[in-house]
Tab-separated table of C-alpha atoms and ligand atoms in Angstrom:
chain	number	residue	atom	x	y	z
N	93	MET	CA	0.000	0.000	0.000
N	94	LYS	CA	1.211	3.515	-0.855
N	95	ALA	CA	-0.197	6.518	0.940
N	96	VAL	CA	-0.264	10.270	1.049
N	97	VAL	CA	-0.170	11.297	4.696
N	98	GLY	CA	-1.057	14.925	5.014
N	99	SER	CA	-2.796	17.839	6.561
N	100	PRO	CA	-6.458	17.543	5.516
N	101	CYS	CA	-6.404	20.270	2.856
N	102	ALA	CA	-7.327	20.235	-0.828
N	103	LEU	CA	-3.698	20.121	-1.950
N	104	SER	CA	-2.934	16.870	-0.039
N	105	LYS	CA	-6.204	15.178	-0.994
N	106	ASN	CA	-5.824	16.163	-4.658
N	107	LEU	CA	-2.234	14.936	-4.683
N	108	ALA	CA	-3.367	11.540	-3.338
N	109	SER	CA	-5.978	11.378	-6.050
N	110	HIS	CA	-3.491	12.331	-8.845
N	111	LEU	CA	-1.037	9.680	-7.609
N	112	GLY	CA	-3.741	7.065	-6.999
N	113	TYR	CA	-2.539	6.650	-3.387
N	114	GLU	CA	-4.633	6.189	-0.250
N	115	PHE	CA	-5.094	9.428	1.727
N	116	ILE	CA	-4.387	9.268	5.461
N	117	PRO	CA	-5.087	12.532	7.324
N	118	MET	CA	-2.473	13.860	9.714
N	119	ASP	CA	-3.667	15.757	12.728
N	120	VAL	CA	-1.394	18.462	14.145
N	121	ARG	CA	-2.255	19.522	17.648
N	122	ALA	CA	-0.858	22.887	18.759
N	123	PHE	CA	-0.575	23.743	22.425
N	124	PRO	CA	-1.083	27.265	23.825
N	125	ASP	CA	2.664	27.707	24.338
N	126	GLY	CA	3.338	26.951	20.671
N	127	GLU	CA	4.479	23.333	20.956
N	128	VAL	CA	3.110	20.998	18.299
N	129	ASN	CA	2.316	17.309	18.166
N	130	PRO	CA	1.629	15.721	14.763
N	131	ARG	CA	-0.416	12.504	15.054
N	132	ILE	CA	-0.413	9.889	12.277
N	133	VAL	CA	-2.428	6.704	12.734
N	134	LEU	CA	-1.410	3.895	10.360
N	135	GLU	CA	-3.487	0.688	10.224
N	136	GLU	CA	-0.692	-0.950	8.244
N	137	ILE	CA	2.800	0.211	7.340
N	138	PRO	CA	2.796	1.585	3.765
N	139	GLU	CA	5.709	0.680	1.465
N	140	GLU	CA	5.887	4.353	0.508
N	141	VAL	CA	4.573	7.480	2.195
N	142	VAL	CA	4.303	10.884	0.575
N	143	LEU	CA	4.179	13.221	3.551
N	144	VAL	CA	2.503	16.544	2.769
N	145	ASN	CA	2.314	19.438	5.152
N	146	THR	CA	1.008	22.886	4.282
N	147	ILE	CA	1.031	26.303	5.893
N	148	THR	CA	-1.613	29.020	5.634
N	149	GLN	CA	-1.340	32.794	5.306
N	150	SER	CA	-3.749	33.424	8.176
N	151	ASP	CA	-1.663	31.344	10.577
N	152	PHE	CA	1.806	31.761	9.102
N	153	ASN	CA	4.595	30.566	11.375
N	154	VAL	CA	7.473	29.172	9.424
N	155	ASN	CA	9.374	27.795	12.404
N	156	ARG	CA	6.343	25.936	13.727
N	157	TYR	CA	5.752	24.606	10.210
N	158	LEU	CA	9.305	23.288	10.011
N	159	VAL	CA	9.036	21.570	13.402
N	160	GLU	CA	5.713	19.972	12.363
N	161	CYS	CA	7.395	18.542	9.258
N	162	LEU	CA	10.431	17.300	11.199
N	163	PHE	CA	8.335	15.622	13.891
N	164	ALA	CA	5.978	14.050	11.332
N	165	ALA	CA	8.930	12.617	9.363
N	166	LYS	CA	10.437	11.188	12.563
N	167	ASN	CA	7.034	9.823	13.578
N	168	LEU	CA	6.843	7.891	10.269
N	169	ALA	CA	10.438	6.642	10.543
N	170	ASP	CA	9.758	5.387	14.082
N	171	ALA	CA	6.622	3.621	12.836
N	172	GLY	CA	8.816	1.692	10.381
N	173	VAL	CA	8.139	3.472	7.085
N	174	ASP	CA	11.324	3.135	5.002
N	175	ASP	CA	10.418	5.264	2.008
N	176	VAL	CA	9.326	8.777	2.979
N	177	LYS	CA	9.062	11.510	0.381
N	178	LEU	CA	8.326	14.928	1.833
N	179	VAL	CA	6.258	17.569	0.071
N	180	MET	CA	6.761	21.066	1.482
N	181	PRO	CA	5.016	23.224	-1.123
N	182	TYR	CA	6.544	26.327	0.478
N	183	LEU	CA	10.144	25.495	1.342
N	184	PRO	CA	11.205	27.475	4.399
N	185	TYR	CA	14.673	29.018	4.632
N	186	ALA	CA	15.255	28.711	0.873
N	187	ARG	CA	16.404	32.336	0.576
N	188	GLN	CA	19.463	31.626	2.743
N	189	ASP	CA	20.997	29.324	0.119
N	190	ALA	CA	24.537	30.513	0.843
N	191	VAL	CA	26.438	32.167	3.652
N	192	PHE	CA	26.298	35.796	2.574
N	193	ARG	CA	28.089	37.348	5.552
N	194	PRO	CA	30.716	35.597	7.707
N	195	GLY	CA	29.196	33.832	10.688
N	196	GLU	CA	25.673	33.495	9.287
N	197	SER	CA	23.825	30.178	9.205
N	198	TYR	CA	23.629	28.191	5.969
N	199	SER	CA	19.941	27.655	6.745
N	200	SER	CA	18.742	25.943	3.560
N	201	ARG	CA	21.486	23.318	3.861
N	202	TYR	CA	20.703	22.743	7.546
N	203	VAL	CA	17.047	22.078	6.649
N	204	PHE	CA	18.036	19.424	4.107
N	205	GLU	CA	20.537	17.859	6.512
N	206	LEU	CA	17.931	17.613	9.259
N	207	PHE	CA	15.496	15.752	6.995
N	208	ALA	CA	18.290	13.531	5.612
N	209	SER	CA	19.175	12.548	9.193
N	210	LEU	CA	15.574	11.332	9.626
N	211	GLY	CA	15.817	9.095	6.557
N	212	VAL	CA	13.704	11.280	4.240
N	213	LYS	CA	14.730	10.398	0.670
N	214	TRP	CA	13.215	13.267	-1.307
N	215	ILE	CA	11.952	16.800	-0.737
N	216	PHE	CA	9.526	18.185	-3.331
N	217	ALA	CA	8.958	21.915	-3.150
N	218	VAL	CA	7.333	24.450	-5.445
N	219	THR	CA	9.338	27.310	-7.012
N	220	THR	CA	11.948	27.769	-4.336
N	221	HIS	CA	14.191	30.776	-3.984
N	222	MET	CA	17.311	28.578	-4.016
N	223	HIS	CA	18.844	30.355	-7.006
N	224	ARG	CA	22.306	29.007	-6.275
N	225	HIS	CA	21.112	25.384	-6.253
N	226	GLU	CA	18.392	25.468	-8.847
N	227	THR	CA	17.684	21.752	-9.142
N	228	PHE	CA	19.006	20.884	-5.658
N	229	LEU	CA	19.001	17.256	-6.766
N	230	SER	CA	22.276	16.617	-5.002
N	231	PHE	CA	22.440	19.624	-2.710
N	232	VAL	CA	23.008	17.452	0.359
N	233	PRO	CA	24.198	13.819	0.230
N	234	GLY	CA	21.556	11.195	1.025
N	235	ILE	CA	18.538	13.295	0.109
N	236	LYS	CA	17.318	14.604	-3.220
N	237	GLY	CA	15.356	17.729	-3.950
N	238	TYR	CA	12.928	18.554	-6.743
N	239	ASN	CA	11.967	22.110	-7.598
N	240	VAL	CA	8.457	21.957	-9.130
N	241	SER	CA	7.523	25.026	-11.168
N	242	GLY	CA	4.510	26.869	-9.783
N	243	PHE	CA	4.625	29.260	-12.737
N	244	VAL	CA	3.458	26.682	-15.262
N	245	PRO	CA	0.015	26.183	-13.641
N	246	LEU	CA	-0.195	29.927	-12.826
N	247	ALA	CA	0.489	30.873	-16.460
N	248	HIS	CA	-2.078	28.389	-17.774
N	249	TYR	CA	-4.664	29.745	-15.338
N	250	LEU	CA	-4.109	33.310	-16.557
N	251	LYS	CA	-4.176	32.249	-20.196
N	252	ASP	CA	-7.353	30.181	-19.788
N	253	ASN	CA	-9.350	32.654	-17.680
N	254	PHE	CA	-8.581	36.232	-18.699
N	255	ASN	CA	-8.585	36.472	-22.493
N	256	LEU	CA	-5.223	38.262	-22.263
N	257	HIS	CA	-4.637	41.180	-24.594
N	258	ASN	CA	-1.088	41.550	-25.975
N	259	PRO	CA	0.511	40.382	-22.686
N	260	PHE	CA	3.756	41.770	-21.309
N	261	VAL	CA	5.318	39.806	-18.440
N	262	LEU	CA	7.371	41.767	-15.949
N	263	GLY	CA	9.813	40.459	-13.331
N	264	PRO	CA	10.117	42.928	-10.425
N	265	ASP	CA	13.836	42.148	-10.006
N	266	GLY	CA	16.687	40.475	-11.872
N	267	GLU	CA	16.117	37.082	-10.244
N	268	ALA	CA	12.529	37.035	-11.487
N	269	GLY	CA	13.656	37.381	-15.115
N	270	LYS	CA	13.688	33.630	-15.737
N	271	TRP	CA	10.215	33.262	-14.221
N	272	ALA	CA	8.953	36.093	-16.422
N	273	SER	CA	10.223	34.333	-19.551
N	274	GLU	CA	8.714	31.014	-18.378
N	275	VAL	CA	5.300	32.673	-18.048
N	276	ALA	CA	5.685	34.680	-21.290
N	277	GLU	CA	6.347	31.490	-23.207
N	278	ILE	CA	2.996	30.047	-22.084
N	279	VAL	CA	0.783	33.135	-22.311
N	280	GLY	CA	2.558	34.520	-25.397
N	281	GLY	CA	4.237	37.927	-25.481
N	282	GLU	CA	7.519	39.329	-24.267
N	283	SER	CA	9.150	39.537	-20.875
N	284	TYR	CA	11.412	42.008	-19.147
N	285	SER	CA	12.790	42.387	-15.659
N	286	LEU	CA	13.438	45.375	-13.466
N	287	MET	CA	16.453	45.482	-11.134
N	288	LYS	CA	16.221	45.586	-7.346
N	289	LYS	CA	19.105	46.494	-5.046
N	290	ARG	CA	18.983	45.369	-1.442
N	291	ASP	CA	21.092	46.710	1.405
N	292	ARG	CA	22.278	43.516	3.128
N	293	THR	CA	22.445	45.216	6.515
N	294	THR	CA	19.164	47.121	6.652
N	295	GLY	CA	17.202	45.012	4.126
N	296	ALA	CA	15.977	48.226	2.399
N	297	THR	CA	15.413	47.830	-1.351
N	298	GLU	CA	15.301	50.121	-4.379
N	299	THR	CA	13.867	49.234	-7.806
N	300	PHE	CA	15.411	50.431	-11.089
N	301	GLY	CA	14.434	50.172	-14.737
N	302	ASP	CA	11.875	51.651	-17.064
N	303	VAL	CA	8.986	50.006	-18.757
N	304	THR	CA	7.355	52.008	-21.466
N	305	VAL	CA	5.143	51.227	-24.455
N	306	LEU	CA	2.635	49.329	-22.334
N	307	GLU	CA	-0.343	51.349	-23.486
N	308	GLY	CA	-3.340	49.093	-23.948
N	309	ARG	CA	-1.411	45.950	-22.993
N	310	ASP	CA	-2.111	43.441	-20.225
N	311	VAL	CA	0.870	43.486	-17.855
N	312	ILE	CA	1.575	40.456	-15.673
N	313	ILE	CA	3.999	40.983	-12.785
N	314	VAL	CA	5.437	37.653	-11.621
N	315	ASP	CA	7.379	36.727	-8.492
N	316	ASP	CA	8.018	33.648	-6.394
N	317	VAL	CA	6.945	35.162	-3.071
N	318	ILE	CA	4.889	38.090	-1.925
N	319	SER	CA	5.898	38.724	1.663
N	320	THR	CA	5.447	42.378	2.674
N	321	GLY	CA	4.332	43.280	-0.855
N	322	GLY	CA	7.033	45.952	-1.219
N	323	THR	CA	8.601	44.365	-4.307
N	324	VAL	CA	5.446	44.107	-6.407
N	325	VAL	CA	4.135	47.493	-5.264
N	326	ALA	CA	7.424	49.072	-6.435
N	327	ALA	CA	7.003	47.282	-9.790
N	328	THR	CA	3.437	48.540	-10.280
N	329	ARG	CA	4.726	52.121	-9.849
N	330	LYS	CA	6.829	51.641	-12.989
N	331	ILE	CA	3.789	50.813	-15.118
N	332	GLU	CA	1.786	53.413	-16.930
N	333	LYS	CA	-1.214	53.174	-19.206
N	334	ALA	CA	-1.549	49.415	-19.101
N	335	HIS	CA	-4.888	47.910	-20.073
N	336	ARG	CA	-4.968	45.635	-17.011
N	337	ILE	CA	-2.353	44.705	-14.397
N	338	PHE	CA	-2.125	41.163	-13.018
N	339	VAL	CA	0.130	40.091	-10.171
N	340	ALA	CA	0.872	36.369	-10.383
N	341	VAL	CA	2.814	35.008	-7.445
N	342	VAL	CA	3.478	31.415	-6.429
N	343	HIS	CA	3.588	31.819	-2.632
N	344	GLY	CA	1.255	34.418	-1.092
N	345	LEU	CA	2.466	35.075	2.459
N	346	PHE	CA	0.984	38.601	2.748
N	347	MET	CA	2.735	39.375	6.021
N	348	LYS	CA	1.332	42.920	5.996
N	349	GLY	CA	-2.175	42.013	4.896
N	350	THR	CA	-3.775	41.518	1.515
N	351	ASP	CA	-4.905	44.994	0.532
N	352	MET	CA	-1.666	46.652	-0.553
N	353	LEU	CA	-2.632	46.651	-4.256
N	354	SER	CA	-5.617	48.356	-5.739
N	355	GLY	CA	-6.463	48.224	-9.414
N	356	ALA	CA	-4.526	44.988	-10.003
N	357	THR	CA	-5.796	41.407	-10.162
N	358	MET	CA	-3.894	39.208	-7.734
N	359	VAL	CA	-3.527	35.463	-8.326
N	360	THR	CA	-1.469	32.986	-6.307
N	361	THR	CA	-1.188	29.227	-6.042
N	362	ASN	CA	-2.374	27.215	-3.038
N	363	THR	CA	1.128	26.453	-1.685
N	364	VAL	CA	0.222	28.904	1.102
N	365	GLU	CA	-3.593	29.118	1.340
N	366	ASN	CA	-4.664	32.777	1.185
N	367	PRO	CA	-7.635	34.761	-0.181
N	368	PHE	CA	-6.082	34.783	-3.711
N	369	SER	CA	-5.216	31.060	-3.955
N	370	ARG	CA	-6.868	30.275	-7.278
N	371	VAL	CA	-4.362	27.791	-8.680
N	372	ASP	CA	-3.895	24.249	-7.389
N	373	VAL	CA	-0.342	22.895	-7.720
N	374	SER	CA	-1.119	19.264	-6.818
N	375	ALA	CA	-1.129	18.051	-10.454
N	376	ALA	CA	2.285	19.656	-11.063
N	377	ILE	CA	3.703	17.978	-7.939
N	378	ALA	CA	2.211	14.607	-8.917
N	379	HIS	CA	3.690	14.973	-12.403
N	380	ALA	CA	7.137	15.640	-10.896
N	381	MET	CA	6.840	12.654	-8.564
N	382	LYS	CA	6.054	10.382	-11.478
N	383	GLN	CA	9.276	11.486	-13.206
N	384	VAL	CA	11.588	10.211	-10.444
T	3	R5P	C1	13.189	38.126	-3.246
T	3	R5P	O1	14.047	38.484	-4.039
T	3	R5P	C2	11.950	37.421	-3.658
T	3	R5P	O2	12.026	36.888	-4.958
T	3	R5P	C3	10.731	38.305	-3.533
T	3	R5P	O3	10.833	39.349	-4.485
T	3	R5P	C4	10.621	38.890	-2.151
T	3	R5P	O4	10.727	37.880	-1.186
T	3	R5P	C5	9.308	39.614	-1.977
T	3	R5P	O5	9.271	40.171	-0.711
T	3	R5P	P1	8.373	41.432	-0.402
T	3	R5P	O6	6.964	41.093	-0.758
T	3	R5P	O7	8.564	41.645	1.079
T	3	R5P	O8	8.899	42.591	-1.176
């Protein structure tokens, strides 16, 4: 028997259905002091478990989420499951994919090493910010990573639902350029990326670049994460006379609330459930799992 063990959300249930695996709900109890206790009841020991845990925008706590995933993986290992594949649609600590200043933690590597030490064989995540380890197939010995594109289902959703007019896809910073071209290829049209400079000490950012000749066009701003919203808001200020503005983001964290943009249509995936989660990524994850 093969099973998806997961938080009882649409993404986990849909993934089980795409894979044709049994779905076993995982219950995560949280105590008032913040401690968590994932509970997984197995009637028999599956030969393979796909462990899925998700996080929501309304209750976003990345450290608690990581501990839930670690404890659940250990719980399965202790129960005798040999083949555990972990799905963390939003991969925490992916931004710290190098040591940028002496003495800092190499957080993304530590996360992989922790799961490897628990016998997890694979981590599947959606559009991570690990630019320096794009495929992260062999990032850490003993565990493999798979970076599933969240932009493919996002782009198809936009193309299928909005009758796009002469689309122009805009990355709000240099790193988003490759995502902008990925989306442009699906919706049709060109792509371009602005530049963003970040002060490593204060975290303050500034956006450079000019986008002109957008009159009458549908502009789609794409990014992997919307956290405070500062990056996409700065990008919208560069746009004049567009027909419509769409903001298409894979992970909608919305740490400062959801109403920072007016006059733009916001669309995100369901990697982090939020009021704009229109696009389900379970089929893309299932497709990736079938490739390995
Ligand atoms: C960083 O470069 C990322 O790709 C995003 O642009 C960034 O995390 C967005 O953060 P915020 O919404 O706070 O500007």
